[in-house]
Tab-separated table of C-alpha atoms and ligand atoms in Angstrom:
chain	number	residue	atom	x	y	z
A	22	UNK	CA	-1.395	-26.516	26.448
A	23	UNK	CA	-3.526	-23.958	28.074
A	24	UNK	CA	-6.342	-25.599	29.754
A	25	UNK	CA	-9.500	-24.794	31.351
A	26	UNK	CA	-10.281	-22.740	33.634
A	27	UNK	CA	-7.110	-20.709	32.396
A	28	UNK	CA	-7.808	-16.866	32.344
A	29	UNK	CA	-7.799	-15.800	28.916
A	30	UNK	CA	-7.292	-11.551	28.309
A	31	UNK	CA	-8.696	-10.276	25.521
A	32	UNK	CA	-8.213	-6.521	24.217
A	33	UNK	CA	-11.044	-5.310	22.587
A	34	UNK	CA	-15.047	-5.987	23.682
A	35	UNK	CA	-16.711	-5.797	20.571
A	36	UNK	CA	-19.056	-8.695	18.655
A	37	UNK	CA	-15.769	-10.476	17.210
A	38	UNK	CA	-15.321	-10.412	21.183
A	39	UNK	CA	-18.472	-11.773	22.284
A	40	UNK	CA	-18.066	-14.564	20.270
A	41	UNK	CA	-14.376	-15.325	21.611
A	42	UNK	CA	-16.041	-14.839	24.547
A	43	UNK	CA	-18.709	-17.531	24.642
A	44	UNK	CA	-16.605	-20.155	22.752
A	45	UNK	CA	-14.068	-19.501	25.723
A	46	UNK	CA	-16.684	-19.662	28.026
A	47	UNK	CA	-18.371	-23.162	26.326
A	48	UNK	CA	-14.888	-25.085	26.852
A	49	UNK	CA	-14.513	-23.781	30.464
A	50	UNK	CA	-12.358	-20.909	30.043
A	51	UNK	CA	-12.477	-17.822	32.048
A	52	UNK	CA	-12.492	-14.537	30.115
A	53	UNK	CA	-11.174	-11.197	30.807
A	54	UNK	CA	-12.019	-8.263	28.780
A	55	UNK	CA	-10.134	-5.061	27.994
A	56	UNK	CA	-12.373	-2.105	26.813
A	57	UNK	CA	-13.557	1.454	27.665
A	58	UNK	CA	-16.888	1.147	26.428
A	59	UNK	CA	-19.392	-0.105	29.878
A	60	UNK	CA	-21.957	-1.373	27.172
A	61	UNK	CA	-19.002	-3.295	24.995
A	62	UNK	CA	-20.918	-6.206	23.693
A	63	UNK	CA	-18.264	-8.715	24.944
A	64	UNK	CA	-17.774	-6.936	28.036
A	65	UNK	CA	-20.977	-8.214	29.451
A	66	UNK	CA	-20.509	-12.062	28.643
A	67	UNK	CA	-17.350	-11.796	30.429
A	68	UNK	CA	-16.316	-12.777	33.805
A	69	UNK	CA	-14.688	-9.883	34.431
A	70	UNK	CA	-15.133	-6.880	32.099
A	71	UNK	CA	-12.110	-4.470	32.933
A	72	UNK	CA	-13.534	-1.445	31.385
A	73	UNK	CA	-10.790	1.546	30.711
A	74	UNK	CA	-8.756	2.962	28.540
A	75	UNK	CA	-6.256	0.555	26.128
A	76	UNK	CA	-2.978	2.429	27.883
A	77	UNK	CA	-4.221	2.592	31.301
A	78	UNK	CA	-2.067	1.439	33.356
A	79	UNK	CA	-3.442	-0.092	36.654
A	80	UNK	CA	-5.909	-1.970	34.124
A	81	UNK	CA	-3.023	-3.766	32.120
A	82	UNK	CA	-1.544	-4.963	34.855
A	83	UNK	CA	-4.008	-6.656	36.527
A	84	UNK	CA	-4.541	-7.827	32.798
A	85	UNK	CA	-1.272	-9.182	32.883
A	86	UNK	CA	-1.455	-10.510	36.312
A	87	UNK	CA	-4.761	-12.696	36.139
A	88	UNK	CA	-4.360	-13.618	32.127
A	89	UNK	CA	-2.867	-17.206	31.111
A	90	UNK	CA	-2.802	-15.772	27.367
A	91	UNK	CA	-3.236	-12.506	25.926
A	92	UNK	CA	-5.168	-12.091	22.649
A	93	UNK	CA	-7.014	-9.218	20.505
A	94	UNK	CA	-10.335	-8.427	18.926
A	95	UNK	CA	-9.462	-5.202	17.935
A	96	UNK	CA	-6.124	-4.288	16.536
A	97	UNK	CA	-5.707	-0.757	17.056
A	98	UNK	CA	-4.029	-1.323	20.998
A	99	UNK	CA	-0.922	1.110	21.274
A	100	UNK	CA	1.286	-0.452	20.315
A	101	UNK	CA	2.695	0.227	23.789
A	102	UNK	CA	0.309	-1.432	25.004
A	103	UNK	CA	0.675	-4.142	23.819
A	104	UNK	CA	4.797	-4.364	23.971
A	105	UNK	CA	4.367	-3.987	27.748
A	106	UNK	CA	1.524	-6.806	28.273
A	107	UNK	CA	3.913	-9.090	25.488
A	108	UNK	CA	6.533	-8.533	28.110
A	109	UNK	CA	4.665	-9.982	31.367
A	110	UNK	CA	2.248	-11.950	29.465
A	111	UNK	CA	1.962	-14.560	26.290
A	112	UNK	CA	0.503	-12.320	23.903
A	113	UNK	CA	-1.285	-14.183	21.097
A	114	UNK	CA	-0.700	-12.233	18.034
A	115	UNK	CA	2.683	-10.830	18.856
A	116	UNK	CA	3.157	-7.564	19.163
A	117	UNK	CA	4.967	-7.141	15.987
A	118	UNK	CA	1.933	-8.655	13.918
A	119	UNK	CA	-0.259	-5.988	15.737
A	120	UNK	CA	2.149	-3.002	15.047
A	121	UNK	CA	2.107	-3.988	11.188
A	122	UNK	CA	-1.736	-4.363	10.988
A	123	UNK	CA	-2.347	-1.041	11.968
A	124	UNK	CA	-0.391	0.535	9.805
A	125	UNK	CA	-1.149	1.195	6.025
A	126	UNK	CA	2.537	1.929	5.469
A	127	UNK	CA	3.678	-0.915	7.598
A	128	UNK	CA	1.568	-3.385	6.240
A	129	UNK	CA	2.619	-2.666	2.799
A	130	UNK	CA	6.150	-2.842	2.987
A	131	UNK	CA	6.038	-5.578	5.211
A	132	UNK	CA	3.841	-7.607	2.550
A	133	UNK	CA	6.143	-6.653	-0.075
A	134	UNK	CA	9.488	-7.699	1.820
A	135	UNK	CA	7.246	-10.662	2.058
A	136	UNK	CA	7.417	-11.267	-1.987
A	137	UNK	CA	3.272	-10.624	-1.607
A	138	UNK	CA	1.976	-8.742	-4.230
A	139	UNK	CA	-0.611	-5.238	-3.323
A	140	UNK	CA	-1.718	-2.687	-5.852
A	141	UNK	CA	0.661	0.425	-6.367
A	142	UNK	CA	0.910	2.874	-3.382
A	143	UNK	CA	3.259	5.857	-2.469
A	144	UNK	CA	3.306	7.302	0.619
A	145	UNK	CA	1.606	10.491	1.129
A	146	UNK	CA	2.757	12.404	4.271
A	147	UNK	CA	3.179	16.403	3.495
A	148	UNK	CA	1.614	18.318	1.117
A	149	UNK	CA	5.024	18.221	-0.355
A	150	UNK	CA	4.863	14.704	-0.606
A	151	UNK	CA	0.885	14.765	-2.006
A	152	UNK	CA	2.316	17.409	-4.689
A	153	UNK	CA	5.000	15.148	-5.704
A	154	UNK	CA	2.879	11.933	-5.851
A	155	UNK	CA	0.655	13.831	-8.550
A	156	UNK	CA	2.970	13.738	-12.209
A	157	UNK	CA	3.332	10.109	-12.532
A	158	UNK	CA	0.600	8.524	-11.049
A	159	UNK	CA	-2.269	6.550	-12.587
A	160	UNK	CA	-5.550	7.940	-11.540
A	161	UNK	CA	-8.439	7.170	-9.756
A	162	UNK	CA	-6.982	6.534	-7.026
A	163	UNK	CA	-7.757	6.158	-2.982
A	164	UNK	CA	-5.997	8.161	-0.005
A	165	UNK	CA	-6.529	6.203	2.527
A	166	UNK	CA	-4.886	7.303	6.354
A	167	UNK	CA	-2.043	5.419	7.613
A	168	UNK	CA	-3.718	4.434	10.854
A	169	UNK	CA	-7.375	4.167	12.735
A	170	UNK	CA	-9.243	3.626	9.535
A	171	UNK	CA	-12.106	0.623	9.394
A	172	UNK	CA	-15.576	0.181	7.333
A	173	UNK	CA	-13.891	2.565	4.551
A	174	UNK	CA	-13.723	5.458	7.620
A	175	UNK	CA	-10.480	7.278	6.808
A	176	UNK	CA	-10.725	7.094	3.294
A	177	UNK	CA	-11.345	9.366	0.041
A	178	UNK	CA	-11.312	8.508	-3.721
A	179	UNK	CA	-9.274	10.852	-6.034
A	180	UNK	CA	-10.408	11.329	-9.452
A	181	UNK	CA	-7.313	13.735	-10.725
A	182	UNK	CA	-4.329	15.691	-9.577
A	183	UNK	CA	-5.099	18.078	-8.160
A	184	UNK	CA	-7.053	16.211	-5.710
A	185	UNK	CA	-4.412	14.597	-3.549
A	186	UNK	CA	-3.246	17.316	-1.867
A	187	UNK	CA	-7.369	18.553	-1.194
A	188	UNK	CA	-7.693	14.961	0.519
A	189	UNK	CA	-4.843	15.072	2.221
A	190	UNK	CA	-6.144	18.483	4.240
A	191	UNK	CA	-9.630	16.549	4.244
A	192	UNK	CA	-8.118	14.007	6.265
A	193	UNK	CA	-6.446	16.025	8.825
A	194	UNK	CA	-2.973	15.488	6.862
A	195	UNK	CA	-2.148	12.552	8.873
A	196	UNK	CA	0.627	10.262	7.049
A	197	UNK	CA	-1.442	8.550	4.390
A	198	UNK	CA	-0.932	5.750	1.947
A	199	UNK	CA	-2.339	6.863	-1.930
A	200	UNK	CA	-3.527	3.584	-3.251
A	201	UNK	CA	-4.109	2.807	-7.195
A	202	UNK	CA	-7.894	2.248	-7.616
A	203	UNK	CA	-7.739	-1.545	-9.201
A	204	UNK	CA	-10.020	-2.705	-11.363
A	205	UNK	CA	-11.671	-5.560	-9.670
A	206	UNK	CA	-12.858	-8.808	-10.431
A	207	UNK	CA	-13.951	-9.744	-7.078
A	208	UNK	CA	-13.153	-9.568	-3.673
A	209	UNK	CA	-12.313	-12.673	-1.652
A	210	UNK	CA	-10.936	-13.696	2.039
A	211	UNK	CA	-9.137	-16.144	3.724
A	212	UNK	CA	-9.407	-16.519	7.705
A	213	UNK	CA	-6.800	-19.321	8.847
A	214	UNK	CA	-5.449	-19.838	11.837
A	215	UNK	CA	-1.761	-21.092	13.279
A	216	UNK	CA	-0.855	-22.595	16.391
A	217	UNK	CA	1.899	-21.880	18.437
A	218	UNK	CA	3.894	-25.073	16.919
A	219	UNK	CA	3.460	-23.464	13.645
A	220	UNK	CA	-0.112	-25.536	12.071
A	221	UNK	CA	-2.045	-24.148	10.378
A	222	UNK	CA	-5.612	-24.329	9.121
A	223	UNK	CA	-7.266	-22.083	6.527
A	224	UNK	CA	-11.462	-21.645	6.557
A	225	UNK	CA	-13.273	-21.932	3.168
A	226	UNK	CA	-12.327	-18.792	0.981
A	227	UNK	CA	-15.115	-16.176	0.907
A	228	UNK	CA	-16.198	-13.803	-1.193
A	229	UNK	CA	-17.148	-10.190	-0.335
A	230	UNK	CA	-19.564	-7.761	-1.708
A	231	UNK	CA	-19.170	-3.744	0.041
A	232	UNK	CA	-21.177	-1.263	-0.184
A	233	UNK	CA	-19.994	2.346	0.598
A	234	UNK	CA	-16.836	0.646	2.107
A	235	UNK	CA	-18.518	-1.353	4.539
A	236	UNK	CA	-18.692	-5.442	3.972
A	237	UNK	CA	-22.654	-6.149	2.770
A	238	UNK	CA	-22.348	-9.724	1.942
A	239	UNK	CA	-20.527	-12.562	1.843
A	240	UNK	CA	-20.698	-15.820	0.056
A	241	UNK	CA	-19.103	-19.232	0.371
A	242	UNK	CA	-17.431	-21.154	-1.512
A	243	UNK	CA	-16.090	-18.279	-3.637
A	244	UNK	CA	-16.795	-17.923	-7.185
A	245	UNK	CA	-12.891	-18.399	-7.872
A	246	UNK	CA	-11.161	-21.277	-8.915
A	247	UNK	CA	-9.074	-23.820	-8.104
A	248	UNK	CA	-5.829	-22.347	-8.641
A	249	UNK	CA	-6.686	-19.011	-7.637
A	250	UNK	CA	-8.159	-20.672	-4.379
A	251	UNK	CA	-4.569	-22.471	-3.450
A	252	UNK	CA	-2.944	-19.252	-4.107
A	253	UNK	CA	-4.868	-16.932	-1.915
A	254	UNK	CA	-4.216	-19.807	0.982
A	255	UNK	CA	-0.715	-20.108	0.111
A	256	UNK	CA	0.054	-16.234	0.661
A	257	UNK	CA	-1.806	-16.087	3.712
A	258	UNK	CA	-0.177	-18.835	5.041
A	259	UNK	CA	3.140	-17.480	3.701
A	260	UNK	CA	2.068	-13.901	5.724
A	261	UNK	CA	0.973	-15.692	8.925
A	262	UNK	CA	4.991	-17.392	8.735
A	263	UNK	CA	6.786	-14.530	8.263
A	264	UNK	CA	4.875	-12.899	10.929
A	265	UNK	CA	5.836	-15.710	13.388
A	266	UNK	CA	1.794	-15.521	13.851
A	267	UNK	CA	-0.435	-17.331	16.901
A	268	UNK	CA	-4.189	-17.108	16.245
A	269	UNK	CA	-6.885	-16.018	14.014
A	270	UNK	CA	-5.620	-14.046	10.978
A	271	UNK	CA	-7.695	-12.461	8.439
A	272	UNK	CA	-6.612	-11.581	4.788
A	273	UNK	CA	-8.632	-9.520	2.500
A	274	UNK	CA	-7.669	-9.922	-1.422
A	275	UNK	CA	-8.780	-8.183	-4.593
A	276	UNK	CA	-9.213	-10.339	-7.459
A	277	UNK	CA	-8.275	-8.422	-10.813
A	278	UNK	CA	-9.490	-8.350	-13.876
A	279	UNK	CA	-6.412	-9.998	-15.556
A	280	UNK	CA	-6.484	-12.839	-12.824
A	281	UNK	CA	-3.812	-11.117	-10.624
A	282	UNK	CA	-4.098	-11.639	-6.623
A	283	UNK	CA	-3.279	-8.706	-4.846
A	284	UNK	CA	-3.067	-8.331	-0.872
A	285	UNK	CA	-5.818	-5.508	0.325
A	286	UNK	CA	-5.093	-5.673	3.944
A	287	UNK	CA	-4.437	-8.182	6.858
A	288	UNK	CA	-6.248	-7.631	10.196
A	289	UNK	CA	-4.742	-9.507	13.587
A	290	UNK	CA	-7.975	-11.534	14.793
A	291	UNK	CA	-11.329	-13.058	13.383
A	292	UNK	CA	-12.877	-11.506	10.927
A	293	UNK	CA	-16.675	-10.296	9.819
A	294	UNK	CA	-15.585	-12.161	6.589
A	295	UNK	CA	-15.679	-15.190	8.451
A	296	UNK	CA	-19.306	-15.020	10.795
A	297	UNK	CA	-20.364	-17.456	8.406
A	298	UNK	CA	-18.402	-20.437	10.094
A	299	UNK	CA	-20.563	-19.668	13.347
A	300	UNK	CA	-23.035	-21.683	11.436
A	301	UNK	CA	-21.511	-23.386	8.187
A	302	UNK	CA	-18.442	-25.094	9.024
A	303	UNK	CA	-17.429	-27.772	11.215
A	304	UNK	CA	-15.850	-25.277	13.771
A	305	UNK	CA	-16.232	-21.358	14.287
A	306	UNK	CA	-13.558	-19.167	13.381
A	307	UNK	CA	-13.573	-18.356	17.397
A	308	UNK	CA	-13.315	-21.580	19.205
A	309	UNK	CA	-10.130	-21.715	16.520
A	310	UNK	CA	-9.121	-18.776	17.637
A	311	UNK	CA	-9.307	-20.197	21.495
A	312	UNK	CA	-7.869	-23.316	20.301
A	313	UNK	CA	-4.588	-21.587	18.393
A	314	UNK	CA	-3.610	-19.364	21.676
A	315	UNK	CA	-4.627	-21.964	23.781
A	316	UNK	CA	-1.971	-24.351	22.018
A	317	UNK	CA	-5.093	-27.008	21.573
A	318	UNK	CA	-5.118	-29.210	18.382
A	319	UNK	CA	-6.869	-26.905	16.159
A	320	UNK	CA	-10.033	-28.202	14.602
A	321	UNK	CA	-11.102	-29.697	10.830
A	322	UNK	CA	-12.610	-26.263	9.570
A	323	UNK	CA	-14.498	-27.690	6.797
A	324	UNK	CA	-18.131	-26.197	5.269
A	325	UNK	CA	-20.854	-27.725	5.535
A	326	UNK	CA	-23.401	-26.750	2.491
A	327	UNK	CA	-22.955	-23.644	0.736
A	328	UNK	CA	-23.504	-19.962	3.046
A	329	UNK	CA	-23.943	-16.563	2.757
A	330	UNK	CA	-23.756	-13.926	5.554
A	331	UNK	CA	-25.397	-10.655	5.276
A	332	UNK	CA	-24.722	-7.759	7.993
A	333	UNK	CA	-27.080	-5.851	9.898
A	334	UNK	CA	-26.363	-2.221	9.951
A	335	UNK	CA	-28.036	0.485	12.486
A	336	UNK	CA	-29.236	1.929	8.714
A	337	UNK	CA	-31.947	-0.817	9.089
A	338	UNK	CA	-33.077	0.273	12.885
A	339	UNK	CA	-36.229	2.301	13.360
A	340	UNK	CA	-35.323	5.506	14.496
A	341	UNK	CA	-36.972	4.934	17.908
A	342	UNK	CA	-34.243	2.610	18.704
A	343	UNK	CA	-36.267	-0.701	18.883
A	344	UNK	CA	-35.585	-3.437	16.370
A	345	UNK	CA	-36.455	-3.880	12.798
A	346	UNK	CA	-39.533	-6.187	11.874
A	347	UNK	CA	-37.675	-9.586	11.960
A	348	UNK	CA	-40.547	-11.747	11.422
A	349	UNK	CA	-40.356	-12.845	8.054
A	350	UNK	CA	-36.190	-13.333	8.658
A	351	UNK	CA	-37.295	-15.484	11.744
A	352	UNK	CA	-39.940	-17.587	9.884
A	353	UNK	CA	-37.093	-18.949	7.787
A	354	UNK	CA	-35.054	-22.049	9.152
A	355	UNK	CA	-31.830	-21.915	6.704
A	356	UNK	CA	-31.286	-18.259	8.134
A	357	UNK	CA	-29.418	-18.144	11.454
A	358	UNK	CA	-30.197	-14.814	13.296
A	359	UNK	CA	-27.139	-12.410	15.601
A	360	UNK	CA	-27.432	-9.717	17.210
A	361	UNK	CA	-24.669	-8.215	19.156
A	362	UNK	CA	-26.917	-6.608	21.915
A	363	UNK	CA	-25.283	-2.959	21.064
A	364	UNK	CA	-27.795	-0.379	23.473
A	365	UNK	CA	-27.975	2.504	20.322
A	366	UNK	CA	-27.963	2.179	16.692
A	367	UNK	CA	-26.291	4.732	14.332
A	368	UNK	CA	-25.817	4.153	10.597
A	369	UNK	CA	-23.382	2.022	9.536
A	370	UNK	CA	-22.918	0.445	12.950
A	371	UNK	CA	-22.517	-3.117	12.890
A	372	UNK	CA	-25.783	-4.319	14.831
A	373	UNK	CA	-25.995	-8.130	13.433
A	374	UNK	CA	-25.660	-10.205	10.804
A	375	UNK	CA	-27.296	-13.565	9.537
A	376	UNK	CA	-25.673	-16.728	7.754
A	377	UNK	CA	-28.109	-18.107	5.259
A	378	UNK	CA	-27.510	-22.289	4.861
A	379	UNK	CA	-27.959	-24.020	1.992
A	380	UNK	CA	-28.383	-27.601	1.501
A	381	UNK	CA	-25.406	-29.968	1.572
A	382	UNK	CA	-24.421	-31.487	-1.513
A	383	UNK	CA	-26.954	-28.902	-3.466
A	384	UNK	CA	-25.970	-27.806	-6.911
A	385	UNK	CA	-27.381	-24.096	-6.943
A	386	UNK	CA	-24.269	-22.572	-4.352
A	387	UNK	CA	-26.234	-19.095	-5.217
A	388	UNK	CA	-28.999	-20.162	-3.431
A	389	UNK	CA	-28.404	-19.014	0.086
A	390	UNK	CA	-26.140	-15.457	-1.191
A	391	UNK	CA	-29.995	-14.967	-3.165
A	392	UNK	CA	-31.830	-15.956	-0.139
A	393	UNK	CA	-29.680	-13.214	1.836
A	394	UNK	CA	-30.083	-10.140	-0.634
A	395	UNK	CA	-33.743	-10.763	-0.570
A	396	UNK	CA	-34.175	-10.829	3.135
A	397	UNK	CA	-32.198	-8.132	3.319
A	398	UNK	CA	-34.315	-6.271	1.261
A	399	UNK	CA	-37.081	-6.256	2.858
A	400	UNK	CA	-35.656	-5.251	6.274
A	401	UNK	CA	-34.300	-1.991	3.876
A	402	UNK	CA	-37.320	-1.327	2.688
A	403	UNK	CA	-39.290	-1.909	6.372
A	404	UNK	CA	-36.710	0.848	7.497
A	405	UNK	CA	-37.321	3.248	4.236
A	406	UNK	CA	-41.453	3.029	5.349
B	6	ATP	P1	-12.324	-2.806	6.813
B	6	ATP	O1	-11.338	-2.627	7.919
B	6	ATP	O2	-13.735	-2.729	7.246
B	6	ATP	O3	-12.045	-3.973	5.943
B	6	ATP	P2	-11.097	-0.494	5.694
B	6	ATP	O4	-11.666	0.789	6.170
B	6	ATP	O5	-9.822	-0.956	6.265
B	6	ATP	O6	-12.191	-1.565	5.832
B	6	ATP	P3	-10.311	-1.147	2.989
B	6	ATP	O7	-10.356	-2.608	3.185
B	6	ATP	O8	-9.016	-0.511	2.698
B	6	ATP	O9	-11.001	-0.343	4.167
B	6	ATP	O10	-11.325	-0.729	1.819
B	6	ATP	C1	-12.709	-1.016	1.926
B	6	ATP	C2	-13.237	-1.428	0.569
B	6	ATP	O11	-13.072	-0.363	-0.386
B	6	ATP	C3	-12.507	-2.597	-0.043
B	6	ATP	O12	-12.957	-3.825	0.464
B	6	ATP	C4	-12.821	-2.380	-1.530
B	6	ATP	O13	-14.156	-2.748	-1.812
B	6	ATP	C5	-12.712	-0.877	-1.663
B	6	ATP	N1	-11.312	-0.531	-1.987
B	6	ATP	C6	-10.358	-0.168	-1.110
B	6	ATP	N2	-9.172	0.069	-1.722
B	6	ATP	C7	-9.367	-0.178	-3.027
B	6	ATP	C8	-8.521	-0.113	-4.197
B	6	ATP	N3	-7.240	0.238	-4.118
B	6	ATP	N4	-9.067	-0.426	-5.391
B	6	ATP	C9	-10.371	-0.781	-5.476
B	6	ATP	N5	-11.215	-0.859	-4.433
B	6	ATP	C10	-10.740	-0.558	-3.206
B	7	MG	MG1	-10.885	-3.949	4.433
């Protein structure tokens, strides 16, 4: 076991960070932070914020130097990056399971080796290639870029032919995946994490709503059932195996129409799918996350009443930079307030988010996803005055 007041690195400074950070910092831990932002919101609950570039190389060593165990917020380190740190360092994802992650066409054939099923993809990377995808495929579709996309950045929908090889120049013609558009049921999650022995513990499945790409809301438990619930743990588990995985892993999946689980992506660390067990469940998906690199027994992740989360976006800050009218949010006990203390707002940034409670035992599980959409509401309409 790792134990307190072990130096734990983390790459990447942003709010999944922070929170890392202060679980770390609640058990004793000392944190170190790798990011080239000086206002990175984890950077400055750190102990020691080491604020450059991800491939700097004075930086990762002294990374590698002070750090008991390496882990990640942020999954788009170079890869090498990360293969040097792995080499003088634990590293917590391994390196492999962050080279996958952050690529499309990685990812995909790496799930599929994996006997995990994903919706139908080709890879796009010429305009050859984006001709020759056209004759047999099933339209709409989305080309989505191969690396560096989040929040539905890096992505455009294609209605007909002769659109792949337009969005393919659109998007710089970087090597892309094309990706069947799939008629969806629902969107769900599952966060688990696996310690170094091989344990592992899933969080409550939750279900996401997204608007323009970006998760809106998210609602637990999720509207799926039983046997759709086992399976979704059972392939993430299955992933998080084959990927010889340490730590917090996230798995997005679509439900389909007919029923059918499909894979959407996999990211390396906690997830904004799973802010809600910062306040429902018996043990945050961060103090897991310390707990799985830290080789600690990880913790009975179990919800507590029903939850929903609903982000924050910059879209809801007043142009003049100060914050939204959070009153009537405030005035409400079942709704847990974050903010991620990020200087400047832009639209779609991620600002904050709040988890919505519900009572234990209660019948109506709606109640607290309603609860969220309404407060919401009102902030959007504050911000439209
Ligand atoms: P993030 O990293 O924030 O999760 P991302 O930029 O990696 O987002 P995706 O997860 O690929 O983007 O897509 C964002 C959302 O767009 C999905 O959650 C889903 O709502 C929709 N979407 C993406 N691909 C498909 C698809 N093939 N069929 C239907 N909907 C899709
Ligand atoms: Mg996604």
């Amino acid at each position: 076991m790792i134990l307190p007041p072990a130096v734990l690195g983390l790459l990447g400074g942003g709010q999944l960070g922070r929170y890392f950070t202060l679980s770390a910092r609640t058990m004793g831990y000392r944190v170190w932070v790798l990011d080239p932002d000086p206002d990175s919101p984890a950077g400055r609950l750190a102990d020691r914020h080491l604020c450059a570039a991800f491939d700097d190389p004075d930086a990762l060593s002294e990374l590698a130097a002070h750090a008991d165990v390496i882990t990640c917020e942020f999954e788009n380190v170079p890869a090498a990056s990360a293969e040097w740190l792995a080499a003088h360092a634990p590293m917590r994802p391994n390196p492999r399971a962050l080279a996958i992650a952050q690529d499309r066409i990685a990812e995909k054939r790496f799930l599929e080796d994996a006997g995990v099923a994903v919706a139908p993809w080709l890879v796009v990377d010429s305009i050859a290639a984006a001709r020759a995808a056209v004759p047999d495929w099933d339209f709409p579709a989305i080309l989505k870029t191969a690396r560096l996309g989040y929040d539905g950045k890096g992505q455009l929908p294609v209605s007909a032919s002769g659109g792949v090889v337009r969005a393919f120049r659109e998007l710089g013609e970087v090597p892309c995946v094309l990706e069947q558009q799939v008629e969806l049921d629902r969107e769900v999650s599952v966060v688990l994490a696996r310690d170094p022995d091989g344990r592992c513990r899933s969080f409550p499945v939750a279900e996401n709503v997204h608007r323009q790409g970006i998760l809106h809301l998210s609602r637990i438990p999720a509207r799926i059932d039983a046997a759709t619930r086992a399976q979704a743990e059972a392939v993430a588990q299955r992933v998080a195996e084959q990927l010889d995985y340490c730590g917090v892993l996230a798995i997005e999946f679509f439900v389909c129409g007919s029923g059918e689980l499909l894979v959407n992506e996999m990211a390396p660390r906690p997830h904004n799918s799973g802010h809600y067990t910062l306040d429902a469940t018996t043990v945050s998906q961060f103090e897991q996350q310390v707990r799985a690199i830290c080789g600690l027994a990880l913790a009975p992740a179990d919800l507590t009443a029903p939850a929903a989360m609903v982000n924050l976006l910059g879209d809801l800050w007043p142009e003049d930079q100060g914050l939204p009218d959070l009153s009537r949010l405030l005035a409400q006990g079942r709704a847990r307030l974050h903010l991620y203390g990020k200087p400047v707002a832009r639209p779609g940034r991620k600002m904050g988010h709040v988890n919505l409670l519900g009572v234990p035992g209660e019948s109506d599980a709606s109640q607290p996803a309603r609860l969220a959409e309404s407060l919401w509401a009102e902030l959007a309409e504050g911000a439209a005055r």
